[in-house]
Coordinates of C-alpha atoms in Angstrom, one line a residue:
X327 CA 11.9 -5.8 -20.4
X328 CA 11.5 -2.5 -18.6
X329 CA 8.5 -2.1 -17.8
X330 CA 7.3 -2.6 -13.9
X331 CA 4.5 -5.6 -13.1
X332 CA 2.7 -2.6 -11.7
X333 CA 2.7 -0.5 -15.3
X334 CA 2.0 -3.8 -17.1
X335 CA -1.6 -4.3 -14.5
X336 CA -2.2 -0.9 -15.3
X337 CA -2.3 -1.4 -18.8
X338 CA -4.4 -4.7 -18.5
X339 CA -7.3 -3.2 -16.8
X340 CA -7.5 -0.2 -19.7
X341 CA -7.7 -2.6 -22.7
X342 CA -8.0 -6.2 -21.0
X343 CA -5.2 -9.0 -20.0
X344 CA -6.3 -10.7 -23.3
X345 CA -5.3 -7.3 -25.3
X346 CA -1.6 -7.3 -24.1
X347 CA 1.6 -9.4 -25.2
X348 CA 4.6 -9.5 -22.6
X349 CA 5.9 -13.0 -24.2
X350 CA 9.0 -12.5 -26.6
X351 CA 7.9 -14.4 -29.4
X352 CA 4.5 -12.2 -29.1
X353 CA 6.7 -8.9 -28.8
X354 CA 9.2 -10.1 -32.0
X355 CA 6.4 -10.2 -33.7
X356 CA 5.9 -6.7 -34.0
X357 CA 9.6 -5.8 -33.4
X358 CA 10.4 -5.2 -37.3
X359 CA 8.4 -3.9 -40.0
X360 CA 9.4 -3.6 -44.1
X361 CA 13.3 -2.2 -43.3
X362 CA 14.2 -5.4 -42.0
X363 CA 15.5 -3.9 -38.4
X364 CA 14.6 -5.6 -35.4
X365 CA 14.2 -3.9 -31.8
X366 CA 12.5 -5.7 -29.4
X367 CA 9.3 -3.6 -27.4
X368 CA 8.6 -3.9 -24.1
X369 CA 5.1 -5.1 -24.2
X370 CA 2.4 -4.9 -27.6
X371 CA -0.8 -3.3 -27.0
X372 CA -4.3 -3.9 -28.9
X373 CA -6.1 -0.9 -27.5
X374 CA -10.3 -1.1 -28.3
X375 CA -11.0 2.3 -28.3
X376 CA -9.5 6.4 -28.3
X377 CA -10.5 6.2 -24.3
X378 CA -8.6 3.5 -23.7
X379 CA -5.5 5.0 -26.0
X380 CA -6.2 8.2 -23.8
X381 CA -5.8 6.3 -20.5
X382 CA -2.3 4.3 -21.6
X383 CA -0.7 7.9 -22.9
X384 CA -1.5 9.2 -19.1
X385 CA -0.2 6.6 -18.1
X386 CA 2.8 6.4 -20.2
X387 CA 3.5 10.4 -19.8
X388 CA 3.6 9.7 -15.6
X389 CA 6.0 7.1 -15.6
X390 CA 8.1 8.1 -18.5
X391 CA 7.9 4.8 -21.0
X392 CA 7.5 5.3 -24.9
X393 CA 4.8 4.5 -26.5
X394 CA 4.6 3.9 -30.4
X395 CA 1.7 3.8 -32.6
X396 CA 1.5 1.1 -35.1
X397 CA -1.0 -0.4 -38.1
X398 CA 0.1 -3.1 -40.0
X399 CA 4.2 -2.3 -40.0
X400 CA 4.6 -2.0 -44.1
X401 CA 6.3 0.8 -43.4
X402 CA 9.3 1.2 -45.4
X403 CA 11.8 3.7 -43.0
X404 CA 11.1 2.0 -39.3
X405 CA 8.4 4.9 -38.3
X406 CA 6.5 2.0 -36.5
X407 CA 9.5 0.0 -34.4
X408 CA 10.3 0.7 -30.9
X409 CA 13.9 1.9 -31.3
X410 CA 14.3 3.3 -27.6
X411 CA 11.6 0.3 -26.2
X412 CA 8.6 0.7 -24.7
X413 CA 4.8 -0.2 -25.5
X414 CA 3.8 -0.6 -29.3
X415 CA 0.2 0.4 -29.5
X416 CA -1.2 -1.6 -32.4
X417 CA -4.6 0.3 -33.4
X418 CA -5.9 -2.9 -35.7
X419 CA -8.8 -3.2 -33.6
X420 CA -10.3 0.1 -34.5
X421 CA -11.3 -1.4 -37.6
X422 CA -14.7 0.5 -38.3
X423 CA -15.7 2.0 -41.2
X424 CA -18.6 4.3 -39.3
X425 CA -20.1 5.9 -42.3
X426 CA -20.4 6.8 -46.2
X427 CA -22.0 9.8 -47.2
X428 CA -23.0 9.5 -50.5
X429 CA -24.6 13.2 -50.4
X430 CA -21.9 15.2 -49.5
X431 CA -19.5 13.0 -50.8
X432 CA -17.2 12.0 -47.5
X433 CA -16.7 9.0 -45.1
X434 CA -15.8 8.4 -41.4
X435 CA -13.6 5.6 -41.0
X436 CA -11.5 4.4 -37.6
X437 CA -7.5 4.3 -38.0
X438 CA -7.5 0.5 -38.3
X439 CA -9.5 0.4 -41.3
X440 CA -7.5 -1.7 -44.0
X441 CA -7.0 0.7 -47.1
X442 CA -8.3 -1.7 -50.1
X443 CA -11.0 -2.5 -47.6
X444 CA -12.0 1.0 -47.5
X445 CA -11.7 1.3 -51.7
X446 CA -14.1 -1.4 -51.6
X447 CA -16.4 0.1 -49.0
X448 CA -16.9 3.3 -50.8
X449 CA -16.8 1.9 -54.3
X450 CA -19.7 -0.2 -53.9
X451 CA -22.0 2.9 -53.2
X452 CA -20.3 4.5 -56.7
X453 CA -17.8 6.7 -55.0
X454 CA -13.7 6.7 -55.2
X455 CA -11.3 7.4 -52.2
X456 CA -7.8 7.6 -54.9
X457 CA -4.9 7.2 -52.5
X458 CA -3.7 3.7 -53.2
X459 CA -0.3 2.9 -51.7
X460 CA 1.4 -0.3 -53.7
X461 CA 0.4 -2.1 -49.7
X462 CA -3.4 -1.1 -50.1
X463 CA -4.3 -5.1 -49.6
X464 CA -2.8 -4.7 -45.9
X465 CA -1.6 -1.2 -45.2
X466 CA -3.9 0.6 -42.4
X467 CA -5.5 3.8 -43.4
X468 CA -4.1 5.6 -40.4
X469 CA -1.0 4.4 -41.7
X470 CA -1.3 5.8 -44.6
X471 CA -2.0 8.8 -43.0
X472 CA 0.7 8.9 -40.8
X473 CA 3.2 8.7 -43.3
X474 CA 1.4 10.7 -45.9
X475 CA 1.2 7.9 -48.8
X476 CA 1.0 8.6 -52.2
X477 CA 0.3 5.6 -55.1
X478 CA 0.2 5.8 -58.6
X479 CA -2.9 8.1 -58.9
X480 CA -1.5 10.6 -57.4
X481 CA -0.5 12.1 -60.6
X482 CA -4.1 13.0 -61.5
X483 CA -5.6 12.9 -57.8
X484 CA -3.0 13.8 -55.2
X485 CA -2.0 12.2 -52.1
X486 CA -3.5 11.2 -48.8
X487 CA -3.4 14.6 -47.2
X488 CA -6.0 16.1 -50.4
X489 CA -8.6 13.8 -48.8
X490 CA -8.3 14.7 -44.9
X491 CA -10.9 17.0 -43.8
X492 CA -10.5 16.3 -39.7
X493 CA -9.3 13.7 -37.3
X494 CA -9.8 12.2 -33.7
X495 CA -6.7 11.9 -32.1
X496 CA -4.7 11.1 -28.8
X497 CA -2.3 13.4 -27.8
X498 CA 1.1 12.4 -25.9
X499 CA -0.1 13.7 -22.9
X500 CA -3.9 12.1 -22.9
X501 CA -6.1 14.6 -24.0
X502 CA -8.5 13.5 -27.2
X503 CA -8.8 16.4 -29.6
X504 CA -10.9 16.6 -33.1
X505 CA -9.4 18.7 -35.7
X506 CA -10.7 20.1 -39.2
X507 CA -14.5 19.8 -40.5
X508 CA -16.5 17.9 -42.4
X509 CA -17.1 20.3 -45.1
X510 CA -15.3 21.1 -48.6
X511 CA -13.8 24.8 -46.8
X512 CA -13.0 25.9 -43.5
X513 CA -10.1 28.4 -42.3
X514 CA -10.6 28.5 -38.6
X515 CA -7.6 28.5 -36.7
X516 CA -4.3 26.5 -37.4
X517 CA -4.4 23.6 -39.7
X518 CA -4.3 21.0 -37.0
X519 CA -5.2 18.4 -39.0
X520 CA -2.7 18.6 -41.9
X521 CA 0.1 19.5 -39.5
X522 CA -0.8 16.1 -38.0
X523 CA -1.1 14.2 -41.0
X524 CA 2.5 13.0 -42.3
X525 CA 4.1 13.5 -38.7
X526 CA 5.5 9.8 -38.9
X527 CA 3.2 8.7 -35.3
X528 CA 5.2 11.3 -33.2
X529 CA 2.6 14.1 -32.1
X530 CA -0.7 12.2 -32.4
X531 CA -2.5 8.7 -32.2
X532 CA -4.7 9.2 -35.2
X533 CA -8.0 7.0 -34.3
X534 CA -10.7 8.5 -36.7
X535 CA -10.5 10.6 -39.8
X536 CA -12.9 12.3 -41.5
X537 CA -12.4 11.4 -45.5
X538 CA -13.2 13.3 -48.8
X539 CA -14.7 11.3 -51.8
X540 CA -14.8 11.9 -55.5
X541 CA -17.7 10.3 -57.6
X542 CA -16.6 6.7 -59.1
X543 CA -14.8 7.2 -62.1
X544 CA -17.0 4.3 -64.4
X545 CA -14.5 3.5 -67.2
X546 CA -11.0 3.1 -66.7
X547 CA -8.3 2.3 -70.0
X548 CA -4.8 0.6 -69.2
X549 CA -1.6 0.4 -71.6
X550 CA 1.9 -0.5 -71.8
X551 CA 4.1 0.9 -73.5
X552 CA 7.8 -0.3 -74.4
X553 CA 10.9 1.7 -74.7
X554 CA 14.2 0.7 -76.2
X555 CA 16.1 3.4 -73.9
X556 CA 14.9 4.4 -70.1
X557 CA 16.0 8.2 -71.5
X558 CA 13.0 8.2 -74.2
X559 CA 10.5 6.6 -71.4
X560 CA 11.5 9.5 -69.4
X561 CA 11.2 11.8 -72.0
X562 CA 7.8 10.3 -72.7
X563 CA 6.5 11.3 -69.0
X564 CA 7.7 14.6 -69.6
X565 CA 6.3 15.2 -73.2
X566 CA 2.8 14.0 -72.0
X567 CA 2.8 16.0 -69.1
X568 CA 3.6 18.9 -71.6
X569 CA 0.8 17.9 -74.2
X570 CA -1.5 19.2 -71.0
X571 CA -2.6 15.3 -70.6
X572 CA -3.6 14.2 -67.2
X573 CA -3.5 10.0 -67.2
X574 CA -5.1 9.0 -63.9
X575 CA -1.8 7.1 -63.4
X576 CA 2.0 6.8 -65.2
X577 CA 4.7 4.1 -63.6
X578 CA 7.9 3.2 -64.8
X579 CA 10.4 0.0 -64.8
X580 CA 14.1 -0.2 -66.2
X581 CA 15.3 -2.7 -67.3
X582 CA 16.2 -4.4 -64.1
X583 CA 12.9 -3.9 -62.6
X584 CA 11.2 -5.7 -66.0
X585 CA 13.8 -8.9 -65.5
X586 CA 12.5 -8.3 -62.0
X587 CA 9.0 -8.9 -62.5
X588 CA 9.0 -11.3 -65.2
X589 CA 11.2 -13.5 -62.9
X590 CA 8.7 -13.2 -60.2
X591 CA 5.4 -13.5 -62.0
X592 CA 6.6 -14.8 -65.6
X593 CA 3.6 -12.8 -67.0
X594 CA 5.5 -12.5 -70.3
X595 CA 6.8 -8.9 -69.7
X596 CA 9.5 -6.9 -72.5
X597 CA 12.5 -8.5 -71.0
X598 CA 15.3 -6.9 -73.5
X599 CA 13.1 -3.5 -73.5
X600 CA 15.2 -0.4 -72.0
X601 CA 11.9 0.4 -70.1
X602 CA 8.3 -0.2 -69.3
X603 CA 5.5 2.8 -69.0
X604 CA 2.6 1.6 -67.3
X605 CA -0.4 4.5 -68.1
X606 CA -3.7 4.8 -67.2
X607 CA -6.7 7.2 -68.0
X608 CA -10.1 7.2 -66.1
X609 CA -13.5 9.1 -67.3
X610 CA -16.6 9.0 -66.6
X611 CA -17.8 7.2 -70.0
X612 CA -16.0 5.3 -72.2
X613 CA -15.7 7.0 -74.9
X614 CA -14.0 9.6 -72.8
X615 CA -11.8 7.6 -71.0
X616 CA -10.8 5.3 -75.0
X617 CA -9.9 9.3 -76.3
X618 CA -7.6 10.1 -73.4
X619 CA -5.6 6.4 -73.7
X620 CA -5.6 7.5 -77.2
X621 CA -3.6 10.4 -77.1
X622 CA -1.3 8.7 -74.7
X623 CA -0.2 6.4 -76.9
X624 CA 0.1 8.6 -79.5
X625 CA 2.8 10.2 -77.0
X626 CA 4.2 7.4 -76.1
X627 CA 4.7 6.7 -80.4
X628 CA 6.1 10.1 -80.8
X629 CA 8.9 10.0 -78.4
X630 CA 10.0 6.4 -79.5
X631 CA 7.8 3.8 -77.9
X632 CA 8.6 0.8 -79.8
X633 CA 5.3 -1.4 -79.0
X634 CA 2.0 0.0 -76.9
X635 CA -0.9 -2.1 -76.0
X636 CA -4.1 -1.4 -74.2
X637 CA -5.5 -3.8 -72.6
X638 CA -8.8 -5.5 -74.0
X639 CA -9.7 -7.2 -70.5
X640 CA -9.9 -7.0 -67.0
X641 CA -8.1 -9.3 -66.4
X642 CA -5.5 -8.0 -68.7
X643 CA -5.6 -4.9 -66.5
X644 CA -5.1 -6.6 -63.1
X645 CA -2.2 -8.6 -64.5
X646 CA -0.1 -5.5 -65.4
X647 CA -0.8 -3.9 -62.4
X648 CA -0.4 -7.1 -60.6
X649 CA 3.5 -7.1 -62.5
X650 CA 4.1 -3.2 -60.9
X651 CA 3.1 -4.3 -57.5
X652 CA 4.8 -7.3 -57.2
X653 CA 7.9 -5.5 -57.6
X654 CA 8.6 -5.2 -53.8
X655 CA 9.5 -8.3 -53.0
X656 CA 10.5 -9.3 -56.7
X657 CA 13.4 -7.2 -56.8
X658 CA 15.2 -9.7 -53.9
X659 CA 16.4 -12.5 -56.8
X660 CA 19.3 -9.7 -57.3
X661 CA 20.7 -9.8 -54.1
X662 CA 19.7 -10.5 -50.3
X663 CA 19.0 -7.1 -49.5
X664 CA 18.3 -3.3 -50.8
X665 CA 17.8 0.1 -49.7
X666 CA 14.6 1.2 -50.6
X667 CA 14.8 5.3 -51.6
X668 CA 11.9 7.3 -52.4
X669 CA 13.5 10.6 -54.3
X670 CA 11.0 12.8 -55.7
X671 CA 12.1 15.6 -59.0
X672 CA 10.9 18.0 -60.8
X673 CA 8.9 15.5 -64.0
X674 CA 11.1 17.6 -66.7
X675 CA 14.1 16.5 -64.8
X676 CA 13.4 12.6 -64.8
X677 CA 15.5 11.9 -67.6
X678 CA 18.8 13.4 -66.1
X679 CA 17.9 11.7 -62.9
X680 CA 17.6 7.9 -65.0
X681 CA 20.6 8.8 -66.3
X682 CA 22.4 9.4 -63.1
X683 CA 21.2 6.3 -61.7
X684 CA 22.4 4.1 -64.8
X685 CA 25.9 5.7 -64.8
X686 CA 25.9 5.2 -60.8
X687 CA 25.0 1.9 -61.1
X688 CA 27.8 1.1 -63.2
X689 CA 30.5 3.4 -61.7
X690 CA 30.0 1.7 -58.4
X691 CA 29.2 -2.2 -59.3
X692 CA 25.5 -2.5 -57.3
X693 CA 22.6 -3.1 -59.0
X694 CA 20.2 -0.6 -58.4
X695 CA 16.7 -1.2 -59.3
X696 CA 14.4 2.0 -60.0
X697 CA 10.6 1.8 -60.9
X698 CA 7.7 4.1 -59.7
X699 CA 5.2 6.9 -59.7
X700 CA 7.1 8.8 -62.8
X701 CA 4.0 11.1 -63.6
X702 CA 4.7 12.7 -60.4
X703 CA 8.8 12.3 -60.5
X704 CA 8.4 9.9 -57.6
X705 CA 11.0 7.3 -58.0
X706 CA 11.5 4.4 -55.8
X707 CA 15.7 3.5 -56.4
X708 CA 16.7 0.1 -54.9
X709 CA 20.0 -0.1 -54.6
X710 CA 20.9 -4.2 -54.2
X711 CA 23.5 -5.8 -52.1
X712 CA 24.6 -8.3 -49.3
X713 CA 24.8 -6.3 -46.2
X714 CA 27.3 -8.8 -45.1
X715 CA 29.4 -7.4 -47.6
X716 CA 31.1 -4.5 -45.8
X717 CA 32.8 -3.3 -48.9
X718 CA 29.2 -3.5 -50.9
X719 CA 27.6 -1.7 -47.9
X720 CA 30.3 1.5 -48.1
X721 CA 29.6 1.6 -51.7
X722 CA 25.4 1.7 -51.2
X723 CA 25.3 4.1 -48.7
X724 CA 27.9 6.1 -50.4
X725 CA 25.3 5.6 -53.2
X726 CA 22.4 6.8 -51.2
X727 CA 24.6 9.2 -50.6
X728 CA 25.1 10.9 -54.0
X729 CA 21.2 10.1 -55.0
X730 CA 20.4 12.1 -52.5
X731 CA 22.7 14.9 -53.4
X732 CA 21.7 15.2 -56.9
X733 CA 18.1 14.9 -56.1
X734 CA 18.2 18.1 -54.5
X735 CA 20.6 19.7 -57.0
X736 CA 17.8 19.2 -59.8
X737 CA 15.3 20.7 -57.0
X738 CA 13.8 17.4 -55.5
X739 CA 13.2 16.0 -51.8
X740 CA 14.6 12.7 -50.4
X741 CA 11.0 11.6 -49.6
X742 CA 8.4 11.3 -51.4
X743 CA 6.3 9.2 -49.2
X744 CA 7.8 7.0 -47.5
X745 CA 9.1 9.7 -44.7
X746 CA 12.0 9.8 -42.6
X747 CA 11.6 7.4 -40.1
X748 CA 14.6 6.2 -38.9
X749 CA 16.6 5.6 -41.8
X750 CA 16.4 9.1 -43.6
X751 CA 17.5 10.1 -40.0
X752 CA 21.0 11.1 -41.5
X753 CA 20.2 13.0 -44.5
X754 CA 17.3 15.4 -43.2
X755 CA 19.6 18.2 -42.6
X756 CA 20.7 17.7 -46.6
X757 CA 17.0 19.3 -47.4
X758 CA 16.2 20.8 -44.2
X759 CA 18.0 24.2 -42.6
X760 CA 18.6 24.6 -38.7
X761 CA 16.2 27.0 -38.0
X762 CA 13.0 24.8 -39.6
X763 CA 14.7 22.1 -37.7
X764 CA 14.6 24.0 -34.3
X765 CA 10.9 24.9 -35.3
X766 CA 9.8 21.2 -35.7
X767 CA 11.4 20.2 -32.3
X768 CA 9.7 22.7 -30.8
X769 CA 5.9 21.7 -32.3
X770 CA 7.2 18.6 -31.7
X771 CA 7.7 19.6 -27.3
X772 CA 4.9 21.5 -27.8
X773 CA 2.4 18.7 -28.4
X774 CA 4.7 15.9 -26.4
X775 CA 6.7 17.8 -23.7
X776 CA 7.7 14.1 -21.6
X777 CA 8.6 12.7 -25.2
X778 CA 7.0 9.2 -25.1
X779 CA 5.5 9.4 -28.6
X780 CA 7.6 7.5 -31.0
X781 CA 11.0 8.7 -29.8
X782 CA 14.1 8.6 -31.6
X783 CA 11.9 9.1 -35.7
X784 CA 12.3 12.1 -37.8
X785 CA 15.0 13.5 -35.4

């Protein structure tokens, strides 16, 4: 451990000897989050309050240690693990949800605040926050924030950053800044707060937000649909985003992620079937919400669908959704390990892309395992192996490798939004140039000139 007895006192009288772990099992337990990479910090932190955040930045700019900001740790590209050491400053006490404004339609929330919480929170007073990650049930809506997260709604709705009006925040250097406004415009000066949002934990500690809401959509209509070929599910996405349909959500499985599943939850999914479309619409009646599933599935029918079904029940609903988000940790009966990739193309181009990955797959041996948000071309690839293997761990990163190559030859990114982390660390300079490089380091110095926030991410 490298911090000093002194720092470590110092530290105890700003949030309280009982809101600081120095033992190593308490430190391993925050050492790792969802990557699976393990670096020990120096201390863990449960700060109370942005004052007492403010106080242990000071202190962390004077004597040079790194400090790293940290909800829950499902984050899936090690944006919340003390790579270079230091203090990880977990912010799940700031837990408060400080008010819901049903008039103009937006809510206050602390940085803490778990995200399905939140959905709760506002739904009961008939309103709708959409961002919802597949780790909603323990992700951290500053979190989410940090890393920008998307969900399957975003095809209709967006992702986290269309719902952040302002922040409170902790700079690297101590001083507590509020950015944006509480109102539906505003153009004054830079856009602080969206600059802020997505920057991975390395130029701010976010500890409030300010949050836009949309009215409750009542009526929501859910249906499968079942493809003999992953090309005509992916021609599907396309053709309905072409028919000028908007379905409040559209996910995908192959083949490998249905076996997946149905292995997992036995649930009685299409095991044989090419593909899986999981679609949604929303409305604010029934009968408008029964029209739009309607037209989906006629869609679906046109470009080859070989069964749909909507469900009848509630409960049918949560168990299909319950199949998509169980595939996380499903996808481990194939093999030990994966590497979790996030691409993102153009929605015309998702077909070539499936294709790519089948004829990768087979070209190279690993099972890779590709579901996700297709009405938005987000598609998470797992590529599945024992990282024992040295041979099987060439092949996959040679495989991340060309993913990411062809991504950006059919005009995609290599993050959707999961970010870069530490793992994308390599590839960034595939998408990015030098000279916006140069310009991020320098924002980045700019707002954390000792460089104790979250040291050794994105760069």
């Amino acid at each position: 451990m490298n911090l000093s007895k002194n720092i470590i006192k110092e530290i105890q009288k700003i949030s309280g000897v009982e809101n600081i772990k120095i033992s190593e099992a308490d430190r391993y337990c925050y050492s790792y989050d969802a990557t699976g990479r393990i670096f020990m910090p120096d201390a863990v932190v449960f700060p109370g309050s942005a004052g007492e955040i403010s106080s242990i930045l000071k202190l962390a700019t004077k004597y040079r240690f790194n400090v790293i900001p940290r909800g829950s740790g499902s984050g899936t590209t090690g944006g919340s693990v003390a790579v270079q050491g230091g203090v990880v400053l977990v912010l799940t006490r700031l837990n408060n949800i400080m008010n819901i404004d049903t008039d103009n339609l937006v809510a206050v929330a602390e940085t803490g605040v778990i995200t399905a919480d939140f959905h709760r929170a506002v739904e009961s007073r008939g309103l709708f926050y959409p961002p919802d990650p597949s780790s909603s049930a323990f992700s951290t809506l500053g979190g989410n924030l940090a890393e920008c997260a998307g969900g399957p709604r975003a095809v209709k709705y967006g992702v986290t950053r269309d719902y952040v009006l302002g922040l409170k925040a902790v700079l690297p250097t101590g001083e507590i800044i509020k950015t944006g406004v509480q109102t539906a415009k505003g153009v004054v000066g830079y856009d602080l707060t969206k600059l802020i949002v997505g920057s991975e934990g390395t130029l701010a500690v976010i500890t409030e937000m300010t949050l836009k809401l949309l009215p409750l959509p009542k009526h929501k209509k859910t249906m499968t649909a079942v493809f003999p070929k992953m090309h005509d599910a992916a021609s599907a996405v396309s053709e309905i985003i072409r028919r000028g349909l908007v379905p409040s959500a559209v996910e995908y499985l192959d083949n490998a992620a249905i076996r997946c599943a149905e292995g997992y939850l036995k649930s009685g999914l299409p095991v044989d079937a090419g593909a899986l479309l999981i679609i949604e619409s929303d409305g604010r009646t029934d009968s408008e919400a029964g029209t739009a599933i309607f037209e989906l599935e006629t869609a679906c029918r046109d470009c080859g669908a070989s069964e749909t079904k909507i469900a009848k029940t509630k409960e049918e609903t949560e168990n299909i959704w319950k199949a998509r988000k169980a595939l996380s940790p499903a996808v481990y009966q194939i093999a030990p390990d994966k590497i979790n990739e996030d691409i993102v193309v153009p929605r015309s181009k998702i077909p070539l892309m499936t294709e790519f990955l089948e004829k990768l797959s087979k070209d190279s041996g690993l099972a890779i395992v590709a579901f996700g948000h297709a009405g938005d071309g987000n598609i998470h690839v797992n590529v599945m192996l024992d990282k024992k293997d040295k041979i099987a761990l060439g092949k996959a990163h040679k495989a991340v490798d060309d993913i990411f190559d062809y991504t950006l030859k059919l005009g995609g990114t290599i993050s959707g939004e999961h970010g870069i982390g530490i793992t994308k660390l390599d590839y960034m300079t595939k998408e990015i140039g030098p000279v916006e490089i140069k310009l991020m380091r320098d924002i980045k110095k700019a707002f954390d000139p000792a460089g104790i926030l979250n040291p050794g991410k994105i760069f």
